[in-house]
Amino acid sequence: TSRPVKKANYGNRGKSLEDDINDSNEYYLANGVAVIHKKPTPIQIVDVHYPKRSAAVIKEAYFKQASTTDYNGVYNGNYIDFEAKETQNPTSFPLKNFHEHQIRHMEAVTKQGGISFVLLKFSPVDEIFLMDSQCLSGFWERMLQGGRKSITKEEVEAHSSYIPLGFQPRIDYIKVIDEIIRVSK
Amino acid sequence: TSRPVKKANYGNRGKSLEDDINDSNEYYLANGVAVIHKKPTPIQIVDVHYPKRSAAVIKEAYFKQASTTDYNGVYNGNYIDFEAKETQNPTSFPLKNFHEHQIRHMEAVTKQGGISFVLLKFSPVDEIFLMDSQCLSGFWERMLQGGRKSITKEEVEAHSSYIPLGFQPRIDYIKVIDEIIRVSK
Ligand SMILES: [Mg+2]
Ligand SMILES: [Mg+2]
């Protein structure tokens, strides 16, 4: 009997990294594994109408740049904080996907004893990697000092943990965190 | 020389609990004490316009009920998660200020080894208390079983830590957390 390996893979095309992470977080929450949520998108509200007998309507608002990261929460007593990014580039991960204040936020989290990382997805090949934020900071500093503005795929492979796509949870990043905690002890 | 004790107190009238907490969190962040942020208000976006040469404008959106709490972050390796509420009632704290899913969220956080609590402010007397979420859950269950729909001021005083308003930080809740951590060890 043939195994539908490719089929399962293709079935995911079109599903964003964020959707898969949200599904995984729901799975973790429902099973008492971890409590991790996506933060709401920050919005600058300018004008709100209050119609009688119905809900307030926001009539004018703008997207604000996030000052921190996409996700945070708690796993087994550990503070978890991460950003998820995908690229259409198959050979390198552009650093313009990140903002200076996100890098500084992740550094502050690490200093407070939290676990901070990024989930990087190379969308053309459906590959997801977990890179520790201290490692990301290293590549960021290289850029600031005039070096390349991206992390090559080879560098990502060498300095991250590959997370194979699964069924449930879809992206089992907690498994990698277990390893990070184990090694740090 | 007279000390302007009352003046400092009056000077705060009109400043919301949220403003004071945000200021305190900024102080904690700037001084490397803790990394704790307010989550953005959750918004359901219905219509967005993309004008040429200028930023996207949200033309129709609605406020969504928060599924978790107002604030979270990390302090000295501990996951911190809390909700802030104020009441104009001088003698009791109405439980209608909370939602079922917020109570369940705080319970899930506690199960994961996080530190979860509420900051309760009696605005008429400018008094702020930190109540552990497990204690709040107890009063919540009493209500669900037909008991009173509020926590009396005496109960709050007996089961919480009073946080005197200070200068910097304005609301030094980390000091109470230190005590919680010390006792739990
Ligand atoms: Mg993202
Ligand atoms: Mg609140």
XYZ file of C-alpha atoms and ligand atoms in Angstrom:
372
model
C 0.000 0.000 0.000
C 1.260 3.472 -0.847
C 1.485 6.108 1.857
C -0.006 9.497 0.939
C 3.034 11.391 2.192
C 2.969 14.052 -0.472
C -0.776 14.397 -0.326
C -0.681 15.400 3.342
C 1.970 17.925 2.474
C 0.093 19.404 -0.467
C -3.058 19.540 1.610
C -1.419 22.208 3.679
C -0.596 24.516 0.800
C -2.406 27.758 1.311
C -2.616 27.362 5.056
C -0.504 30.033 6.613
C 2.133 29.499 9.259
C -0.051 31.533 11.597
C -3.078 29.264 11.037
C -0.981 26.193 11.787
C 0.455 27.751 14.951
C -2.994 28.836 16.133
C -4.281 25.272 15.586
C -1.313 23.891 17.507
C -1.915 26.323 20.373
C -5.563 25.269 20.516
C -4.436 21.669 20.710
C -1.969 22.489 23.510
C -4.647 24.405 25.417
C -7.343 21.744 25.034
C -4.940 19.053 26.214
C -3.522 20.983 29.152
C -0.045 21.060 27.575
C 0.513 24.823 27.468
C -1.354 28.137 27.527
C -0.056 30.161 24.580
C -2.061 32.743 22.644
C -1.561 35.044 19.715
C -1.707 38.673 20.761
C -4.342 40.781 19.035
C -3.166 43.022 16.195
C -2.405 46.479 17.621
C -4.785 49.102 16.225
C -4.829 52.872 16.586
C -8.487 53.819 16.927
C -9.393 57.310 15.679
C -13.187 57.387 15.395
C -15.903 55.287 17.060
C -19.641 55.594 16.583
C -22.102 54.528 19.278
C -25.403 53.769 17.583
C -28.466 53.379 19.807
C -29.433 49.794 20.557
C -26.421 48.256 18.799
C -22.705 47.670 19.248
C -20.094 50.417 18.972
C -18.656 50.681 15.445
C -15.062 51.678 14.793
C -15.234 53.978 11.745
C -11.597 54.950 11.411
C -8.547 53.100 12.639
C -5.014 52.263 11.540
C -2.660 49.343 11.940
C 0.147 50.018 14.411
C 3.534 48.350 14.342
C 3.736 45.661 17.022
C 6.179 46.575 19.787
C 6.721 42.998 20.901
C 6.117 39.587 19.304
C 3.171 37.569 17.970
C 2.788 34.924 20.655
C 3.385 34.428 24.339
C 2.253 32.287 27.209
C 3.287 29.700 29.756
C 4.499 26.117 29.465
C 5.281 24.086 32.537
C 6.370 27.113 34.569
C 8.321 28.660 31.692
C 7.534 31.953 30.024
C 7.343 31.400 26.249
C 7.615 34.267 23.751
C 7.999 34.042 20.006
C 7.551 35.578 16.603
C 6.491 33.646 13.498
C 7.612 34.645 10.021
C 7.470 33.053 6.611
C 9.387 33.814 3.447
C 8.774 32.973 -0.204
C 12.531 32.914 -0.659
C 13.740 29.290 -0.921
C 17.432 29.927 -0.210
C 17.629 32.578 2.519
C 15.577 34.305 5.211
C 15.468 38.120 4.808
C 16.053 39.954 8.100
C 13.756 42.788 7.002
C 10.976 40.510 8.277
C 11.976 41.610 11.793
C 12.015 44.977 13.501
C 14.674 46.347 15.812
C 12.233 46.607 18.766
C 11.219 42.960 18.330
C 14.862 41.902 18.570
C 15.312 44.072 21.683
C 12.102 42.693 23.198
C 13.306 39.117 22.737
C 16.644 40.008 24.312
C 14.845 41.532 27.318
C 12.759 38.360 27.658
C 15.875 36.180 27.630
C 17.455 38.374 30.314
C 14.362 37.809 32.501
C 14.759 34.046 32.167
C 12.057 33.570 29.552
C 12.310 31.302 26.510
C 12.318 33.381 23.361
C 12.609 32.265 19.749
C 11.380 32.653 16.188
C 9.578 30.144 14.001
C 10.887 30.561 10.460
C 9.041 29.035 7.529
C 10.439 28.622 4.047
C 7.078 28.496 2.310
C 8.215 27.212 -1.127
C 9.486 24.008 0.515
C 7.100 23.896 3.518
C 9.973 23.747 6.010
C 9.750 25.216 9.494
C 12.654 25.927 11.862
C 12.843 27.099 15.452
C 15.733 29.500 16.027
C 16.617 30.737 19.489
C 16.392 34.533 19.766
C 20.001 34.817 20.930
C 21.052 33.185 17.690
C 18.800 35.520 15.697
C 20.376 38.464 17.529
C 23.762 37.297 16.279
C 22.651 37.448 12.648
C 20.962 40.792 13.343
C 24.213 42.245 14.701
C 26.097 40.915 11.676
C 23.681 42.906 9.502
C 24.056 46.058 11.639
C 27.827 45.775 11.220
C 27.479 45.815 7.456
C 27.094 42.100 6.849
C 24.408 40.327 4.823
C 20.764 41.284 5.298
C 19.552 37.720 5.445
C 20.295 34.336 6.990
C 21.184 31.712 4.412
C 19.160 28.499 4.429
C 22.348 26.615 5.334
C 22.854 28.873 8.359
C 19.246 28.377 9.436
C 19.676 24.605 9.117
C 22.907 24.682 11.122
C 21.622 26.925 13.933
C 17.963 25.911 14.346
C 15.800 22.917 15.105
C 13.815 21.607 12.154
C 10.162 20.996 13.054
C 8.514 18.401 10.811
C 4.849 19.110 10.046
C 2.656 16.732 11.997
C -1.011 15.963 12.288
C -1.877 16.988 15.828
C -0.391 19.291 16.795
C 0.465 20.552 13.329
C 3.674 22.292 14.498
C 4.914 20.627 17.665
C 7.291 23.360 18.808
C 6.838 22.411 22.470
C 8.883 19.275 21.739
C 11.823 21.499 20.786
C 11.302 23.663 23.872
C 11.541 20.526 26.018
C 14.950 19.924 24.502
C 15.997 23.559 25.083
C 14.941 23.298 28.748
C 16.680 19.921 29.144
C 19.966 21.230 27.724
C 19.858 24.477 29.753
C 19.646 22.578 33.041
C 7.697 71.016 57.479
C 4.435 69.530 56.347
C 4.440 66.523 54.058
C 2.113 66.788 51.028
C 0.720 63.302 51.551
C -2.795 64.157 50.505
C -1.657 66.266 47.592
C 0.145 63.350 45.973
C -2.980 61.309 46.396
C -5.304 63.922 44.910
C -2.911 64.436 42.030
C -3.774 60.977 40.825
C -7.523 61.546 40.613
C -8.621 61.023 37.052
C -5.698 58.781 36.210
C -7.054 55.341 35.471
C -5.793 52.121 36.994
C -4.676 51.117 33.516
C -2.590 54.280 33.069
C -0.862 53.695 36.394
C -0.143 50.053 35.545
C 1.199 50.996 32.118
C 3.493 53.560 33.740
C 4.668 50.978 36.260
C 5.354 48.457 33.490
C 7.390 51.066 31.613
C 9.384 51.669 34.766
C 9.957 47.919 35.219
C 11.021 47.557 31.574
C 13.359 50.568 31.576
C 15.032 49.334 34.777
C 15.370 45.710 33.716
C 13.025 44.556 36.487
C 10.388 42.780 34.379
C 9.004 42.596 30.830
C 5.235 42.963 31.142
C 2.962 44.486 28.498
C -0.705 45.221 28.047
C -2.196 43.160 25.254
C -3.804 45.146 22.447
C -7.603 45.411 22.490
C -9.044 42.605 20.344
C -10.826 43.996 17.284
C -12.952 42.272 14.627
C -12.017 43.976 11.362
C -14.763 44.002 8.712
C -13.675 46.527 6.097
C -10.262 47.940 5.189
C -9.482 50.471 2.488
C -6.085 50.631 0.796
C -5.641 54.151 -0.554
C -2.785 54.752 -2.988
C 0.324 56.275 -1.433
C -1.002 56.182 2.127
C -1.595 53.777 4.997
C -4.421 51.228 5.039
C -7.541 52.586 6.761
C -9.866 50.376 8.769
C -13.368 51.617 7.852
C -15.483 49.168 9.838
C -14.519 47.166 12.908
C -15.998 46.027 16.206
C -14.702 45.427 19.703
C -14.389 41.746 20.567
C -14.557 40.317 24.063
C -11.084 39.473 25.328
C -10.574 35.731 25.711
C -7.738 36.077 28.193
C -6.492 38.873 30.471
C -5.138 42.400 30.087
C -1.483 41.922 30.917
C 1.190 39.268 30.722
C 4.925 38.892 30.651
C 7.962 37.576 32.459
C 9.585 38.434 35.773
C 12.735 36.687 36.914
C 11.859 33.439 35.126
C 8.201 33.536 36.191
C 5.254 33.841 33.855
C 3.030 36.713 35.043
C -0.599 37.064 33.934
C -3.190 39.433 35.317
C -6.364 41.389 34.839
C -6.956 44.904 36.174
C -10.388 46.145 37.177
C -11.717 49.142 38.999
C -15.071 49.760 40.620
C -16.881 52.923 41.674
C -18.472 50.899 44.464
C -16.800 51.767 47.797
C -17.998 48.718 49.762
C -17.823 45.697 47.437
C -16.324 44.498 44.164
C -18.948 43.319 41.635
C -18.011 40.011 39.972
C -19.771 41.071 36.764
C -16.491 42.856 36.012
C -15.078 39.440 35.082
C -15.988 36.929 32.403
C -16.162 33.166 32.766
C -13.438 32.606 30.145
C -11.097 34.987 31.989
C -11.527 32.962 35.176
C -10.855 29.729 33.244
C -7.827 31.288 31.556
C -6.333 32.257 34.917
C -6.944 28.750 36.253
C -5.183 27.257 33.205
C -2.237 29.599 33.789
C -1.970 28.526 37.425
C -2.017 24.859 36.364
C 0.925 25.574 34.046
C 2.914 27.036 36.931
C 2.324 30.679 36.033
C 1.540 33.456 38.507
C -1.955 34.736 37.912
C -3.875 37.424 39.781
C -6.161 40.432 39.562
C -5.497 44.026 40.538
C -8.675 45.416 42.079
C -9.120 49.133 42.535
C -11.775 50.768 44.688
C -11.733 54.093 42.862
C -13.714 56.175 45.403
C -11.004 55.554 48.009
C -8.016 55.090 45.647
C -7.187 51.684 47.135
C -5.601 48.896 45.108
C -5.402 45.214 46.060
C -3.709 42.214 44.500
C -5.819 39.073 44.757
C -4.486 35.696 43.651
C -6.601 34.147 40.879
C -7.226 30.986 42.922
C -8.834 33.155 45.574
C -10.898 34.965 42.940
C -12.012 31.572 41.597
C -13.336 30.754 45.055
C -15.584 33.831 45.098
C -16.601 33.102 41.501
C -17.693 29.570 42.451
C -19.636 30.938 45.413
C -21.570 33.116 42.958
C -22.153 30.204 40.558
C -23.587 28.237 43.475
C -26.135 30.970 44.177
C -24.084 33.094 46.559
C -23.452 36.820 46.393
C -22.462 38.400 43.088
C -19.680 40.479 44.593
C -16.751 40.336 46.977
C -17.209 42.560 50.018
C -14.492 45.088 50.752
C -13.784 43.227 54.019
C -13.259 39.985 52.071
C -10.945 41.729 49.628
C -8.961 43.168 52.538
C -8.720 39.766 54.231
C -7.705 37.795 51.120
C -5.525 40.217 49.155
C -2.377 42.260 49.448
C -2.904 46.004 49.698
C -0.622 47.938 47.338
C 0.009 51.498 48.493
C 0.324 54.021 45.652
C 3.932 55.051 45.241
C 5.903 57.446 43.116
C 8.012 55.211 40.915
C 6.747 52.701 40.176
C 3.235 53.985 40.812
C 1.838 50.514 41.579
C 4.658 48.267 42.756
C 2.914 44.914 42.281
C 6.234 43.139 41.675
C 6.959 43.576 45.383
C 3.866 41.501 46.196
C 4.849 38.900 43.582
C 8.221 38.553 45.304
C 6.356 37.667 48.479
C 4.130 35.179 46.624
C 7.205 33.504 45.128
C 8.995 33.463 48.503
C 6.038 31.832 50.262
C 5.436 29.267 47.496
C 8.999 27.942 47.763
Mg 4.389 37.157 12.528
Mg -9.123 45.405 32.593
